Amino acid sequence: CLIRSCHLSMRVLVFPSLLPLGRLDKVLAAACNITRNTARKLIDDGMVKRNGLPSRVQSRMTQFADVLEVDSEEVKNILSIPVPEAEIVHEDQDVLVANKPSGVLSTPQVAHQDSDMGFDQQLTLFLANRDGAKPHLRIFHRLDRLASGLVLFARSERVQPILAQMWQDNQVHREYLAVVEGELSFTNRTINAPIRKQYGDKFKFGVYEDGLPSQTTIEVLSSSKEQSVVRCVLHTGRTHQIRVHLSAIGHPIVGDNLYGARHVPASRMLLHSTYLSFKHPIRGNKLSLIKLPPSAFDPFTNLCAPLDKVFSQRPTLPSPNVLVTPFNRAKFDAMRTKPSSAANPLPSHIISSHAASASSSSSSA
């Protein structure tokens, strides 16, 4: 509940979808079911705190996740709104890592309903309700809406530029668990294939010779004719990178209909951010965090070694010179599953830059 009682004090979070942002006196009146004159008197008398500090300015504009505290017996009925739950894997005064559920946007596209809030907004409300004040919280990377798992946040302003530089220098190590369609013919391989958005498609990305350099290491944990379980290590961070690379070699992620998954039923897309490792930006100690996937993965991972042990051991990674090698179409084509099986048709979005230009010209005409 967004409202908590402490002695005579009552607390309310400012939540735009149900309490429109606006002047302090108007928001307080709406939230507490009192007249605006009563709200103004409470503010003038110093009975209202905003994020733990007295607020005597009636016209002060409220912000998302502001916590208003009213210390008055006149306020008896306050609008009650459920607060989003959040699973925090690590938290200190500077950094926070939380587990994003599948189906939630990492950041909002249009925050107009509580169901459309981004994960960063849900976490902000959770912390504000827990701590009694709006927190400092800045997200540092995104997961696809259908993916789940670990997401890194800054909890203080002083670490933001440090984390940004660490991210730019590829000093944050990320590993994912994925279940893909079909049987993989290798045990460990690095996909080096450039990615960009497809022309004429609002949502899809693909492998194109004129795309941005993109590298993903794939380690097979178990494999059968129907599906395989893989660990994916990101060396770059392109949009939909793991989804595009796996689809491009003929093995889309189970449940990923956008990139060609069709043959293995699942309740969701089976991609989970499982492991996150980085040096603490202030203390300097190494943080290595593991969040095992939810139960939707269980029917597919029962043949794997225990996942906590798998992700506590470091995978075999390519030498640095492999990651700076230019895209080689012949090598890339050699690792793709041939279209002999109906279960693994080659996706149509793997085309050359010349073909892409021709497609763009025809569509614009």
CSV table of C-alpha atoms in Angstrom, one decimal:
chain,number,residue,atom,x,y,z
A,1,CYS,CA,0.0,0.0,0.0
A,2,LEU,CA,1.2,3.5,-0.8
A,3,ILE,CA,0.0,4.8,2.5
A,4,ARG,CA,1.6,4.0,5.8
A,5,SER,CA,0.7,5.3,9.3
A,6,CYS,CA,3.4,6.3,11.8
A,7,HIS,CA,2.0,7.8,15.1
A,8,LEU,CA,-0.2,10.6,13.8
A,9,SER,CA,1.8,10.9,10.6
A,10,MET,CA,0.3,9.5,7.4
A,11,ARG,CA,2.3,9.0,4.2
A,12,VAL,CA,1.3,9.1,0.6
A,13,LEU,CA,3.4,8.6,-2.6
A,14,VAL,CA,2.8,10.8,-5.6
A,15,PHE,CA,2.0,8.5,-8.4
A,16,PRO,CA,1.0,10.1,-11.7
A,17,SER,CA,-1.4,7.6,-13.1
A,18,LEU,CA,-3.7,7.9,-10.0
A,19,LEU,CA,-2.5,11.2,-8.5
A,20,PRO,CA,-1.8,13.6,-11.4
A,21,LEU,CA,1.4,15.7,-10.8
A,22,GLY,CA,0.7,19.3,-9.9
A,23,ARG,CA,0.8,21.8,-7.1
A,24,LEU,CA,1.4,20.5,-3.6
A,25,ASP,CA,-1.9,21.8,-2.2
A,26,LYS,CA,-4.0,20.2,-5.0
A,27,VAL,CA,-2.2,16.9,-4.8
A,28,LEU,CA,-2.6,16.8,-1.1
A,29,ALA,CA,-6.3,17.6,-1.2
A,30,ALA,CA,-6.9,14.8,-3.8
A,31,ALA,CA,-4.8,12.2,-2.0
A,32,CYS,CA,-6.3,12.9,1.5
A,33,ASN,CA,-9.9,13.6,0.5
A,34,ILE,CA,-9.9,17.0,2.1
A,35,THR,CA,-10.7,20.5,0.8
A,36,ARG,CA,-8.0,22.5,-0.8
A,37,ASN,CA,-8.3,25.1,1.9
A,38,THR,CA,-7.7,22.5,4.5
A,39,ALA,CA,-4.6,21.3,2.5
A,40,ARG,CA,-3.3,24.8,2.4
A,41,LYS,CA,-3.7,25.3,6.1
A,42,LEU,CA,-1.9,22.0,6.8
A,43,ILE,CA,1.0,23.2,4.6
A,44,ASP,CA,1.1,26.7,6.2
A,45,ASP,CA,1.1,25.1,9.7
A,46,GLY,CA,4.1,23.0,8.8
A,47,MET,CA,2.2,19.8,9.1
A,48,VAL,CA,3.4,18.5,5.7
A,49,LYS,CA,6.7,17.0,4.8
A,50,ARG,CA,8.0,16.3,1.2
A,51,ASN,CA,10.6,13.6,1.0
A,52,GLY,CA,11.3,13.9,4.7
A,53,LEU,CA,11.7,17.7,4.8
A,54,PRO,CA,9.1,20.3,5.8
A,55,SER,CA,7.4,21.9,2.8
A,56,ARG,CA,5.6,25.2,3.4
A,57,VAL,CA,5.2,26.3,-0.3
A,58,GLN,CA,1.7,25.5,-1.5
A,59,SER,CA,2.6,26.0,-5.2
A,60,ARG,CA,5.6,23.6,-5.1
A,61,MET,CA,5.2,21.2,-8.0
A,62,THR,CA,5.2,17.5,-7.0
A,63,GLN,CA,7.3,15.0,-8.9
A,64,PHE,CA,7.0,11.3,-9.6
A,65,ALA,CA,7.6,9.2,-6.5
A,66,ASP,CA,7.6,12.2,-4.1
A,67,VAL,CA,6.6,11.1,-0.6
A,68,LEU,CA,4.3,13.4,1.2
A,69,GLU,CA,3.9,13.0,5.0
A,70,VAL,CA,1.0,14.6,6.8
A,71,ASP,CA,1.1,14.9,10.6
A,72,SER,CA,-2.5,15.7,11.5
A,73,GLU,CA,-5.6,14.1,13.1
A,74,GLU,CA,-7.7,15.9,10.5
A,75,VAL,CA,-6.5,13.5,7.8
A,76,LYS,CA,-8.2,10.1,8.2
A,77,ASN,CA,-8.9,8.8,4.7
A,78,ILE,CA,-6.0,8.6,2.2
A,79,LEU,CA,-6.2,7.1,-1.2
A,80,SER,CA,-4.7,3.6,-1.1
A,81,ILE,CA,-2.7,2.4,-4.0
A,82,PRO,CA,-0.6,-0.8,-4.3
A,83,VAL,CA,3.1,-0.3,-4.6
A,84,PRO,CA,5.0,-2.5,-7.1
A,85,GLU,CA,7.1,-5.2,-5.7
A,86,ALA,CA,10.8,-5.4,-6.5
A,87,GLU,CA,13.5,-8.0,-5.9
A,88,ILE,CA,16.8,-6.4,-5.0
A,89,VAL,CA,19.9,-8.6,-5.5
A,90,HIS,CA,22.5,-6.1,-4.3
A,91,GLU,CA,22.2,-2.6,-2.8
A,92,ASP,CA,24.5,-0.1,-1.1
A,93,GLN,CA,24.6,3.6,-1.0
A,94,ASP,CA,26.1,3.9,-4.6
A,95,VAL,CA,24.9,0.9,-6.7
A,96,LEU,CA,21.9,-1.3,-6.9
A,97,VAL,CA,21.2,-4.5,-8.9
A,98,ALA,CA,17.6,-5.7,-9.2
A,99,ASN,CA,15.9,-8.6,-10.9
A,100,LYS,CA,13.6,-7.4,-13.7
A,101,PRO,CA,10.6,-9.7,-14.4
A,102,SER,CA,9.6,-10.6,-18.0
A,103,GLY,CA,6.9,-8.5,-19.6
A,104,VAL,CA,8.1,-5.2,-18.0
A,105,LEU,CA,9.8,-2.4,-20.0
A,106,SER,CA,13.2,-1.4,-18.6
A,107,THR,CA,12.3,2.2,-19.0
A,108,PRO,CA,8.9,3.7,-20.0
A,109,GLN,CA,8.0,4.6,-23.5
A,110,VAL,CA,4.9,6.5,-22.4
A,111,ALA,CA,4.2,6.4,-18.6
A,112,HIS,CA,0.5,6.8,-18.6
A,113,GLN,CA,-0.7,3.7,-16.7
A,114,ASP,CA,0.8,1.7,-13.9
A,115,SER,CA,1.0,-1.4,-16.1
A,116,ASP,CA,3.1,0.6,-18.6
A,117,MET,CA,5.6,1.8,-16.1
A,118,GLY,CA,9.2,1.1,-16.7
A,119,PHE,CA,11.1,-1.2,-14.3
A,120,ASP,CA,13.1,1.9,-13.2
A,121,GLN,CA,9.9,3.6,-12.2
A,122,GLN,CA,8.6,0.6,-10.4
A,123,LEU,CA,11.8,0.3,-8.5
A,124,THR,CA,11.7,4.0,-7.7
A,125,LEU,CA,8.3,3.7,-6.1
A,126,PHE,CA,9.3,0.6,-4.2
A,127,LEU,CA,12.3,2.4,-2.7
A,128,ALA,CA,10.4,5.6,-2.0
A,129,ASN,CA,7.7,3.6,-0.1
A,130,ARG,CA,10.3,1.7,1.8
A,131,ASP,CA,12.5,4.6,2.7
A,132,GLY,CA,10.0,7.5,3.0
A,133,ALA,CA,11.7,9.7,0.4
A,134,LYS,CA,12.2,9.7,-3.3
A,135,PRO,CA,15.5,7.9,-4.1
A,136,HIS,CA,18.3,8.8,-6.5
A,137,LEU,CA,18.1,6.0,-9.1
A,138,ARG,CA,19.6,5.9,-12.6
A,139,ILE,CA,19.4,2.8,-14.8
A,140,PHE,CA,22.5,1.9,-16.8
A,141,HIS,CA,21.4,-0.6,-19.3
A,142,ARG,CA,18.2,-2.1,-20.6
A,143,LEU,CA,16.8,-5.6,-21.0
A,144,ASP,CA,14.2,-6.3,-23.7
A,145,ARG,CA,10.7,-6.3,-22.4
A,146,LEU,CA,10.3,-10.1,-22.8
A,147,ALA,CA,13.6,-10.8,-21.1
A,148,SER,CA,14.2,-11.0,-17.3
A,149,GLY,CA,17.1,-10.8,-15.0
A,150,LEU,CA,19.8,-8.5,-13.5
A,151,VAL,CA,19.8,-4.8,-14.2
A,152,LEU,CA,22.3,-2.3,-12.8
A,153,PHE,CA,21.4,1.1,-11.3
A,154,ALA,CA,23.3,4.0,-9.8
A,155,ARG,CA,22.1,5.1,-6.4
A,156,SER,CA,24.2,8.2,-6.1
A,157,GLU,CA,25.2,11.1,-8.3
A,158,ARG,CA,28.9,10.5,-7.6
A,159,VAL,CA,29.0,7.1,-9.3
A,160,GLN,CA,27.2,8.0,-12.4
A,161,PRO,CA,30.2,9.3,-14.5
A,162,ILE,CA,32.3,6.4,-13.1
A,163,LEU,CA,29.8,3.7,-14.1
A,164,ALA,CA,29.3,5.4,-17.5
A,165,GLN,CA,33.0,5.2,-18.2
A,166,MET,CA,33.1,1.6,-17.0
A,167,TRP,CA,30.3,0.8,-19.4
A,168,GLN,CA,32.0,2.6,-22.3
A,169,ASP,CA,35.2,0.7,-21.6
A,170,ASN,CA,33.4,-2.7,-21.4
A,171,GLN,CA,34.3,-3.3,-17.8
A,172,VAL,CA,30.9,-4.6,-16.9
A,173,HIS,CA,30.7,-8.3,-17.6
A,174,ARG,CA,27.3,-9.7,-18.6
A,175,GLU,CA,26.1,-13.3,-19.1
A,176,TYR,CA,22.7,-14.5,-20.1
A,177,LEU,CA,20.9,-17.9,-20.1
A,178,ALA,CA,18.9,-18.7,-23.2
A,179,VAL,CA,16.9,-21.7,-24.5
A,180,VAL,CA,17.0,-21.9,-28.3
A,181,GLU,CA,15.3,-24.0,-30.9
A,182,GLY,CA,17.1,-26.9,-32.5
A,183,GLU,CA,20.4,-28.7,-31.8
A,184,LEU,CA,23.6,-26.7,-32.0
A,185,SER,CA,26.6,-28.3,-33.8
A,186,PHE,CA,29.3,-26.6,-31.6
A,187,THR,CA,30.1,-26.3,-27.9
A,188,ASN,CA,31.7,-22.8,-27.8
A,189,ARG,CA,31.7,-20.2,-30.5
A,190,THR,CA,31.9,-16.4,-30.8
A,191,ILE,CA,29.5,-14.8,-33.3
A,192,ASN,CA,31.1,-11.7,-34.8
A,193,ALA,CA,28.3,-10.2,-37.0
A,194,PRO,CA,27.3,-6.5,-37.3
A,195,ILE,CA,23.8,-5.4,-36.4
A,196,ARG,CA,21.6,-2.6,-37.3
A,197,LYS,CA,17.8,-1.9,-37.6
A,198,GLN,CA,16.0,-3.4,-40.6
A,199,TYR,CA,14.8,-0.9,-43.2
A,200,GLY,CA,11.1,-0.6,-43.2
A,201,ASP,CA,10.6,-2.3,-39.9
A,202,LYS,CA,9.9,-0.4,-36.7
A,203,PHE,CA,11.0,-3.1,-34.3
A,204,LYS,CA,13.4,-5.6,-35.9
A,205,PHE,CA,17.1,-5.6,-36.1
A,206,GLY,CA,19.3,-7.9,-38.2
A,207,VAL,CA,22.8,-8.8,-39.3
A,208,TYR,CA,24.0,-6.4,-42.1
A,209,GLU,CA,27.5,-5.7,-43.4
A,210,ASP,CA,27.0,-2.0,-42.8
A,211,GLY,CA,25.8,-2.5,-39.2
A,212,LEU,CA,27.6,-1.8,-35.9
A,213,PRO,CA,30.3,-4.3,-34.8
A,214,SER,CA,28.6,-6.9,-32.5
A,215,GLN,CA,30.1,-9.9,-30.7
A,216,THR,CA,28.5,-12.6,-28.6
A,217,THR,CA,30.1,-15.8,-27.2
A,218,ILE,CA,27.8,-18.8,-27.1
A,219,GLU,CA,28.6,-21.8,-24.8
A,220,VAL,CA,26.3,-24.8,-25.1
A,221,LEU,CA,25.2,-26.2,-21.7
A,222,SER,CA,22.9,-28.9,-23.1
A,223,SER,CA,21.5,-29.8,-26.5
A,224,SER,CA,18.9,-32.0,-28.0
A,225,LYS,CA,17.1,-32.3,-31.3
A,226,GLU,CA,14.3,-30.0,-30.2
A,227,GLN,CA,16.1,-27.3,-28.1
A,228,SER,CA,19.4,-26.3,-26.6
A,229,VAL,CA,20.4,-24.4,-23.5
A,230,VAL,CA,23.2,-21.9,-23.9
A,231,ARG,CA,25.1,-19.3,-22.0
A,232,CYS,CA,25.6,-16.0,-23.9
A,233,VAL,CA,28.4,-13.6,-23.1
A,234,LEU,CA,28.0,-10.1,-24.4
A,235,HIS,CA,31.1,-8.3,-25.7
A,236,THR,CA,29.1,-5.4,-27.1
A,237,GLY,CA,25.6,-4.1,-26.3
A,238,ARG,CA,23.5,-3.7,-29.4
A,239,THR,CA,19.7,-3.7,-29.2
A,240,HIS,CA,18.3,-7.3,-29.4
A,241,GLN,CA,21.9,-8.5,-29.9
A,242,ILE,CA,21.6,-12.0,-28.5
A,243,ARG,CA,18.2,-12.5,-30.1
A,244,VAL,CA,19.5,-11.4,-33.5
A,245,HIS,CA,22.7,-13.4,-33.4
A,246,LEU,CA,21.0,-16.6,-32.3
A,247,SER,CA,18.3,-16.2,-34.9
A,248,ALA,CA,20.8,-15.4,-37.6
A,249,ILE,CA,22.6,-18.7,-37.2
A,250,GLY,CA,19.2,-20.5,-37.4
A,251,HIS,CA,18.5,-21.0,-33.7
A,252,PRO,CA,16.0,-18.4,-32.5
A,253,ILE,CA,15.3,-18.1,-28.7
A,254,VAL,CA,12.3,-20.2,-27.6
A,255,GLY,CA,9.3,-17.9,-27.4
A,256,ASP,CA,10.9,-15.1,-29.5
A,257,ASN,CA,8.3,-14.9,-32.2
A,258,LEU,CA,9.7,-11.6,-33.6
A,259,TYR,CA,12.8,-13.4,-34.6
A,260,GLY,CA,11.4,-16.7,-36.0
A,261,ALA,CA,10.7,-19.0,-33.0
A,262,ARG,CA,7.8,-21.3,-33.9
A,263,HIS,CA,8.4,-24.9,-32.9
A,264,VAL,CA,8.9,-25.1,-29.1
A,265,PRO,CA,5.9,-23.9,-26.9
A,266,ALA,CA,6.8,-21.7,-24.0
A,267,SER,CA,4.9,-19.2,-21.7
A,268,ARG,CA,7.5,-16.4,-22.4
A,269,MET,CA,10.7,-15.7,-24.3
A,270,LEU,CA,13.4,-17.8,-22.6
A,271,LEU,CA,16.2,-15.2,-22.2
A,272,HIS,CA,17.5,-14.3,-18.7
A,273,SER,CA,20.2,-12.0,-17.5
A,274,THR,CA,21.9,-14.3,-15.1
A,275,TYR,CA,25.3,-13.0,-14.2
A,276,LEU,CA,26.7,-9.5,-13.7
A,277,SER,CA,30.2,-8.7,-12.6
A,278,PHE,CA,32.0,-5.3,-12.2
A,279,LYS,CA,34.4,-3.5,-9.9
A,280,HIS,CA,32.6,-1.3,-7.3
A,281,PRO,CA,33.0,2.3,-8.6
A,282,ILE,CA,33.9,3.6,-5.1
A,283,ARG,CA,35.2,0.7,-3.0
A,284,GLY,CA,37.1,-1.0,-5.7
A,285,ASN,CA,36.1,-4.5,-4.7
A,286,LYS,CA,34.7,-6.9,-7.4
A,287,LEU,CA,31.0,-7.6,-7.3
A,288,SER,CA,29.9,-10.9,-8.9
A,289,LEU,CA,26.1,-11.4,-8.8
A,290,ILE,CA,24.0,-14.3,-10.0
A,291,LYS,CA,20.3,-14.5,-10.3
A,292,LEU,CA,19.0,-17.9,-11.5
A,293,PRO,CA,16.1,-17.9,-14.0
A,294,PRO,CA,12.5,-18.3,-13.0
A,295,SER,CA,10.5,-21.5,-13.1
A,296,ALA,CA,9.5,-21.1,-16.8
A,297,PHE,CA,13.0,-22.3,-17.6
A,298,ASP,CA,12.8,-25.5,-15.5
A,299,PRO,CA,11.5,-27.9,-18.1
A,300,PHE,CA,14.4,-27.0,-20.4
A,301,THR,CA,17.3,-26.9,-18.0
A,302,ASN,CA,16.8,-30.2,-16.2
A,303,LEU,CA,19.6,-31.8,-18.2
A,304,CYS,CA,22.1,-29.0,-17.4
A,305,ALA,CA,24.6,-29.0,-14.6
A,306,PRO,CA,23.4,-27.0,-11.6
A,307,LEU,CA,23.1,-23.4,-13.0
A,308,ASP,CA,24.5,-21.8,-9.8
A,309,LYS,CA,27.7,-23.8,-10.3
A,310,VAL,CA,27.8,-23.2,-14.1
A,311,PHE,CA,27.6,-19.4,-13.6
A,312,SER,CA,30.0,-19.3,-10.7
A,313,GLN,CA,32.7,-20.6,-13.2
A,314,ARG,CA,34.0,-18.3,-15.9
A,315,PRO,CA,33.3,-19.4,-19.5
A,316,THR,CA,36.0,-19.8,-22.2
A,317,LEU,CA,36.3,-16.5,-24.0
A,318,PRO,CA,38.0,-15.6,-27.3
A,319,SER,CA,41.3,-13.8,-27.3
A,320,PRO,CA,41.0,-10.0,-27.6
A,321,ASN,CA,42.2,-10.0,-31.2
A,322,VAL,CA,39.2,-12.1,-32.2
A,323,LEU,CA,36.9,-9.3,-31.1
A,324,VAL,CA,38.5,-6.7,-33.3
A,325,THR,CA,38.6,-8.9,-36.4
A,326,PRO,CA,36.4,-7.4,-39.2
A,327,PHE,CA,33.2,-9.2,-40.1
A,328,ASN,CA,33.9,-12.3,-42.4
A,329,ARG,CA,30.8,-13.3,-44.2
A,330,ALA,CA,32.2,-16.7,-45.3
A,331,LYS,CA,33.0,-17.6,-41.7
A,332,PHE,CA,29.6,-16.4,-40.5
A,333,ASP,CA,27.8,-18.4,-43.2
A,334,ALA,CA,29.7,-21.5,-42.2
A,335,MET,CA,28.3,-21.5,-38.7
A,336,ARG,CA,24.7,-21.0,-39.7
A,337,THR,CA,22.4,-24.0,-39.6
A,338,LYS,CA,21.5,-25.0,-43.1
A,339,PRO,CA,17.8,-24.8,-44.1
A,340,SER,CA,17.5,-28.5,-44.4
A,341,SER,CA,15.3,-28.7,-41.3
A,342,ALA,CA,11.9,-27.0,-41.2
A,343,ALA,CA,12.6,-26.3,-37.5
A,344,ASN,CA,15.5,-24.0,-38.3
A,345,PRO,CA,14.7,-21.9,-41.4
A,346,LEU,CA,17.3,-19.3,-42.1
A,347,PRO,CA,15.9,-15.8,-41.3
A,348,SER,CA,15.4,-13.4,-44.1
A,349,HIS,CA,17.0,-10.5,-42.3
A,350,ILE,CA,20.6,-11.6,-43.1
A,351,ILE,CA,21.5,-9.6,-46.2
A,352,SER,CA,24.4,-7.6,-47.5
A,353,SER,CA,24.7,-3.8,-47.3
A,354,HIS,CA,24.2,-3.7,-51.1
A,355,ALA,CA,20.9,-5.6,-50.9
A,356,ALA,CA,19.8,-3.4,-48.0
A,357,SER,CA,20.4,-0.3,-50.0
A,358,ALA,CA,18.4,-1.7,-52.9
A,359,SER,CA,15.6,-2.6,-50.5
A,360,SER,CA,15.6,0.9,-49.0
A,361,SER,CA,15.5,2.5,-52.4
A,362,SER,CA,12.5,0.5,-53.6
A,363,SER,CA,10.6,1.0,-50.4
A,364,SER,CA,11.1,4.8,-50.5
A,365,ALA,CA,9.9,4.9,-54.1
